[in-house]
Amino acid sequence: MAGPGNAQVQSPDASNVGYYRFPVGQIKATVLSDGLIGGPPSVYANDAPEAELQAVLRRAFLPADHMTLQLNTLLLEVGGRRILLEAGAGATMGPNGGRVFDNLAAIGLDAGDIDTIVVSHTHPDHVGNLRNGEGGKAFPNAVVYAPRADWDFFVRNDPDLSYMPVPSDFRDRFAAAIKRSVEPIAKDIELYEAGAEIVPGLTTIAAPGHTPGMATFLVHSENDQLLLTADLAYHPVVNIDHPWRPGPDRDKDAALASRRRIFDMAATDRLLVLGFHYPFPGLGRMLKTDMGYAWVPAGWQF
């Protein structure tokens, strides 16, 4: 039996909430978990000295050999429309993705109720759920928007992924998973240039580097704003509280410039921020410090 201060972590089959609701002005927003992915911490903090990385993980009560990342998709309900920001991973990156459909059901909806999906970039953990188990559209009524530069790089061509610090067979599966995931919606895809307002209240902001066309999202209604940072950072401990660069960034210098520009905006304007991979529900604020930034999780609202 665990004593005080040694409470046991729940087993993976324990049932926990997978959605979190909050308002953005007149917009109803709901974080819907698609589950978990993860990998070696050095992949996500690629330039971290190993001894220092291990010390940081230990101080943060994180495992030394595996970093768990959340998949925080966001549902917006506004003007009779239901818009999903990021489709989620499905089964493309391990057995613990694909939960968004159960979490939609938990709030009384299903995949057919989604009319718009906007992805920040076309990595598998952001597009994997677009294809169902039979090879068709998992969201049958949704118009899907993706950045044009990403579509050109990952879908229309055979991408060179040699920059990714993972085994070559993983890179091959990664590239194939993108093409397979978007097959059902390829002929109907709507391509956007970052900077466009996709729907009223949703503006895309260019943040290239992680991928050629990655965008971040600004949700705005009345005087409220919410900034979604996509994959500018994977985990706050290694990419915000410590400024280490993610290995999957294709152009690490461009990604760093995007990270600083967007994080500075978040800190200066005191924006509520949602991180796609941050600990669920992924909401908090960015604090500017002498050394860079610090992540301050938002208090849970009931």
mmCIF file of N, CA and C in Angstrom, residues 32-86:
data_model
loop_
_atom_site.group_PDB
_atom_site.id
_atom_site.type_symbol
_atom_site.label_atom_id
_atom_site.label_comp_id
_atom_site.label_asym_id
_atom_site.label_seq_id
_atom_site.Cartn_x
_atom_site.Cartn_y
_atom_site.Cartn_z
ATOM 1 N N LEU A 32 -9.996 17.434 -26.736
ATOM 2 C CA LEU A 32 -10.321 16.013 -26.862
ATOM 3 C C LEU A 32 -9.020 15.241 -26.980
ATOM 4 N N SER A 33 -8.745 14.398 -26.020
ATOM 5 C CA SER A 33 -7.514 13.614 -26.088
ATOM 6 C C SER A 33 -7.625 12.532 -27.154
ATOM 7 N N ASP A 34 -6.581 12.407 -27.954
ATOM 8 C CA ASP A 34 -6.481 11.272 -28.865
ATOM 9 C C ASP A 34 -5.559 10.202 -28.290
ATOM 10 N N GLY A 35 -5.110 10.386 -27.051
ATOM 11 C CA GLY A 35 -4.266 9.388 -26.415
ATOM 12 C C GLY A 35 -2.832 9.845 -26.272
ATOM 13 N N LEU A 36 -1.908 8.898 -26.439
ATOM 14 C CA LEU A 36 -0.499 9.133 -26.132
ATOM 15 C C LEU A 36 0.410 8.595 -27.232
ATOM 16 N N ILE A 37 1.545 9.244 -27.392
ATOM 17 C CA ILE A 37 2.667 8.694 -28.148
ATOM 18 C C ILE A 37 3.925 8.961 -27.318
ATOM 19 N N GLY A 38 5.077 8.624 -27.828
ATOM 20 C CA GLY A 38 6.298 8.928 -27.086
ATOM 21 C C GLY A 38 7.508 8.261 -27.693
ATOM 22 N N GLY A 39 8.647 8.498 -27.055
ATOM 23 C CA GLY A 39 9.898 7.937 -27.540
ATOM 24 C C GLY A 39 11.042 8.338 -26.641
ATOM 25 N N PRO A 40 12.269 8.060 -27.064
ATOM 26 C CA PRO A 40 13.438 8.419 -26.251
ATOM 27 C C PRO A 40 13.513 9.925 -26.018
ATOM 28 N N PRO A 41 13.783 10.366 -24.798
ATOM 29 C CA PRO A 41 13.837 11.807 -24.528
ATOM 30 C C PRO A 41 14.813 12.561 -25.415
ATOM 31 N N SER A 42 15.908 11.931 -25.808
ATOM 32 C CA SER A 42 16.909 12.618 -26.630
ATOM 33 C C SER A 42 16.368 12.994 -28.002
ATOM 34 N N VAL A 43 15.331 12.302 -28.479
ATOM 35 C CA VAL A 43 14.721 12.671 -29.757
ATOM 36 C C VAL A 43 14.075 14.052 -29.653
ATOM 37 N N TYR A 44 13.479 14.330 -28.522
ATOM 38 C CA TYR A 44 12.733 15.578 -28.344
ATOM 39 C C TYR A 44 13.596 16.708 -27.789
ATOM 40 N N ALA A 45 14.765 16.362 -27.285
ATOM 41 C CA ALA A 45 15.732 17.359 -26.797
ATOM 42 C C ALA A 45 17.068 17.000 -27.435
ATOM 43 N N ASN A 46 17.145 17.216 -28.744
ATOM 44 C CA ASN A 46 18.196 16.629 -29.556
ATOM 45 C C ASN A 46 19.586 17.169 -29.277
ATOM 46 N N ASP A 47 19.665 18.423 -28.827
ATOM 47 C CA ASP A 47 20.974 19.022 -28.579
ATOM 48 C C ASP A 47 21.296 19.100 -27.083
ATOM 49 N N ALA A 48 20.547 18.385 -26.268
ATOM 50 C CA ALA A 48 20.792 18.409 -24.821
ATOM 51 C C ALA A 48 21.961 17.510 -24.457
ATOM 52 N N PRO A 49 22.917 17.976 -23.662
ATOM 53 C CA PRO A 49 23.945 17.080 -23.130
ATOM 54 C C PRO A 49 23.265 15.971 -22.322
ATOM 55 N N GLU A 50 23.668 14.727 -22.572
ATOM 56 C CA GLU A 50 22.944 13.591 -22.003
ATOM 57 C C GLU A 50 22.868 13.646 -20.476
ATOM 58 N N ALA A 51 23.969 13.969 -19.828
ATOM 59 C CA ALA A 51 23.963 14.008 -18.359
ATOM 60 C C ALA A 51 23.012 15.080 -17.846
ATOM 61 N N GLU A 52 23.009 16.238 -18.506
ATOM 62 C CA GLU A 52 22.122 17.319 -18.080
ATOM 63 C C GLU A 52 20.663 16.950 -18.333
ATOM 64 N N LEU A 53 20.400 16.330 -19.493
ATOM 65 C CA LEU A 53 19.036 15.897 -19.800
ATOM 66 C C LEU A 53 18.536 14.915 -18.748
ATOM 67 N N GLN A 54 19.369 13.954 -18.389
ATOM 68 C CA GLN A 54 18.960 12.973 -17.386
ATOM 69 C C GLN A 54 18.674 13.642 -16.041
ATOM 70 N N ALA A 55 19.481 14.615 -15.679
ATOM 71 C CA ALA A 55 19.271 15.320 -14.417
ATOM 72 C C ALA A 55 17.959 16.102 -14.440
ATOM 73 N N VAL A 56 17.667 16.754 -15.554
ATOM 74 C CA VAL A 56 16.428 17.526 -15.687
ATOM 75 C C VAL A 56 15.216 16.604 -15.612
ATOM 76 N N LEU A 57 15.274 15.475 -16.302
ATOM 77 C CA LEU A 57 14.166 14.519 -16.266
ATOM 78 C C LEU A 57 13.949 14.002 -14.846
ATOM 79 N N ARG A 58 15.038 13.706 -14.162
ATOM 80 C CA ARG A 58 14.941 13.182 -12.802
ATOM 81 C C ARG A 58 14.284 14.208 -11.879
ATOM 82 N N ARG A 59 14.692 15.488 -12.007
ATOM 83 C CA ARG A 59 14.127 16.536 -11.158
ATOM 84 C C ARG A 59 12.637 16.746 -11.440
ATOM 85 N N ALA A 60 12.221 16.462 -12.674
ATOM 86 C CA ALA A 60 10.817 16.650 -13.065
ATOM 87 C C ALA A 60 9.989 15.385 -12.858
ATOM 88 N N PHE A 61 10.590 14.362 -12.223
ATOM 89 C CA PHE A 61 9.894 13.100 -11.963
ATOM 90 C C PHE A 61 9.446 12.420 -13.256
ATOM 91 N N LEU A 62 10.263 12.560 -14.300
ATOM 92 C CA LEU A 62 9.987 11.933 -15.588
ATOM 93 C C LEU A 62 10.938 10.765 -15.805
ATOM 94 N N PRO A 63 10.505 9.726 -16.518
ATOM 95 C CA PRO A 63 11.373 8.585 -16.778
ATOM 96 C C PRO A 63 12.604 8.987 -17.585
ATOM 97 N N ALA A 64 13.699 8.285 -17.350
ATOM 98 C CA ALA A 64 14.948 8.596 -18.043
ATOM 99 C C ALA A 64 14.967 8.054 -19.464
ATOM 100 N N ASP A 65 14.165 7.020 -19.730
ATOM 101 C CA ASP A 65 14.295 6.308 -21.006
ATOM 102 C C ASP A 65 13.118 6.496 -21.950
ATOM 103 N N HIS A 66 12.062 7.180 -21.518
ATOM 104 C CA HIS A 66 10.891 7.326 -22.393
ATOM 105 C C HIS A 66 10.155 8.604 -22.039
ATOM 106 N N MET A 67 9.873 9.413 -23.052
ATOM 107 C CA MET A 67 9.093 10.629 -22.839
ATOM 108 C C MET A 67 7.698 10.425 -23.410
ATOM 109 N N THR A 68 6.695 10.562 -22.578
ATOM 110 C CA THR A 68 5.306 10.421 -23.001
ATOM 111 C C THR A 68 4.766 11.768 -23.443
ATOM 112 N N LEU A 69 4.116 11.774 -24.597
ATOM 113 C CA LEU A 69 3.535 12.992 -25.159
ATOM 114 C C LEU A 69 2.041 12.802 -25.340
ATOM 115 N N GLN A 70 1.278 13.812 -24.974
ATOM 116 C CA GLN A 70 -0.165 13.785 -25.167
ATOM 117 C C GLN A 70 -0.516 14.155 -26.602
ATOM 118 N N LEU A 71 -1.745 13.864 -26.975
ATOM 119 C CA LEU A 71 -2.298 14.249 -28.272
ATOM 120 C C LEU A 71 -3.576 15.051 -27.997
ATOM 121 N N ASN A 72 -3.434 16.367 -27.894
ATOM 122 C CA ASN A 72 -4.530 17.243 -27.478
ATOM 123 C C ASN A 72 -5.174 17.906 -28.688
ATOM 124 N N THR A 73 -6.183 17.269 -29.273
ATOM 125 C CA THR A 73 -6.932 17.917 -30.351
ATOM 126 C C THR A 73 -7.915 18.901 -29.725
ATOM 127 N N LEU A 74 -8.414 19.833 -30.527
ATOM 128 C CA LEU A 74 -9.324 20.845 -29.994
ATOM 129 C C LEU A 74 -10.564 20.952 -30.874
ATOM 130 N N LEU A 75 -11.724 20.810 -30.247
ATOM 131 C CA LEU A 75 -13.001 20.995 -30.926
ATOM 132 C C LEU A 75 -13.510 22.403 -30.652
ATOM 133 N N LEU A 76 -13.871 23.112 -31.718
ATOM 134 C CA LEU A 76 -14.495 24.431 -31.602
ATOM 135 C C LEU A 76 -15.935 24.331 -32.089
ATOM 136 N N GLU A 77 -16.857 24.856 -31.309
ATOM 137 C CA GLU A 77 -18.265 24.908 -31.710
ATOM 138 C C GLU A 77 -18.677 26.367 -31.766
ATOM 139 N N VAL A 78 -18.949 26.822 -32.986
ATOM 140 C CA VAL A 78 -19.245 28.246 -33.182
ATOM 141 C C VAL A 78 -20.130 28.398 -34.414
ATOM 142 N N GLY A 79 -21.180 29.194 -34.289
ATOM 143 C CA GLY A 79 -22.046 29.477 -35.424
ATOM 144 C C GLY A 79 -22.634 28.242 -36.074
ATOM 145 N N GLY A 80 -22.939 27.242 -35.286
ATOM 146 C CA GLY A 80 -23.506 26.014 -35.830
ATOM 147 C C GLY A 80 -22.491 25.081 -36.461
ATOM 148 N N ARG A 81 -21.229 25.425 -36.409
ATOM 149 C CA ARG A 81 -20.177 24.598 -37.005
ATOM 150 C C ARG A 81 -19.385 23.895 -35.915
ATOM 151 N N ARG A 82 -18.845 22.714 -36.262
ATOM 152 C CA ARG A 82 -17.967 21.969 -35.365
ATOM 153 C C ARG A 82 -16.637 21.757 -36.094
ATOM 154 N N ILE A 83 -15.610 22.405 -35.559
ATOM 155 C CA ILE A 83 -14.299 22.453 -36.204
ATOM 156 C C ILE A 83 -13.300 21.732 -35.316
ATOM 157 N N LEU A 84 -12.577 20.782 -35.876
ATOM 158 C CA LEU A 84 -11.559 20.050 -35.130
ATOM 159 C C LEU A 84 -10.180 20.526 -35.571
ATOM 160 N N LEU A 85 -9.388 20.982 -34.613
ATOM 161 C CA LEU A 85 -8.018 21.405 -34.901
ATOM 162 C C LEU A 85 -7.090 20.252 -34.558
ATOM 163 N N GLU A 86 -6.488 19.681 -35.586
ATOM 164 C CA GLU A 86 -5.657 18.474 -35.578
ATOM 165 C C GLU A 86 -6.564 17.245 -35.561
#
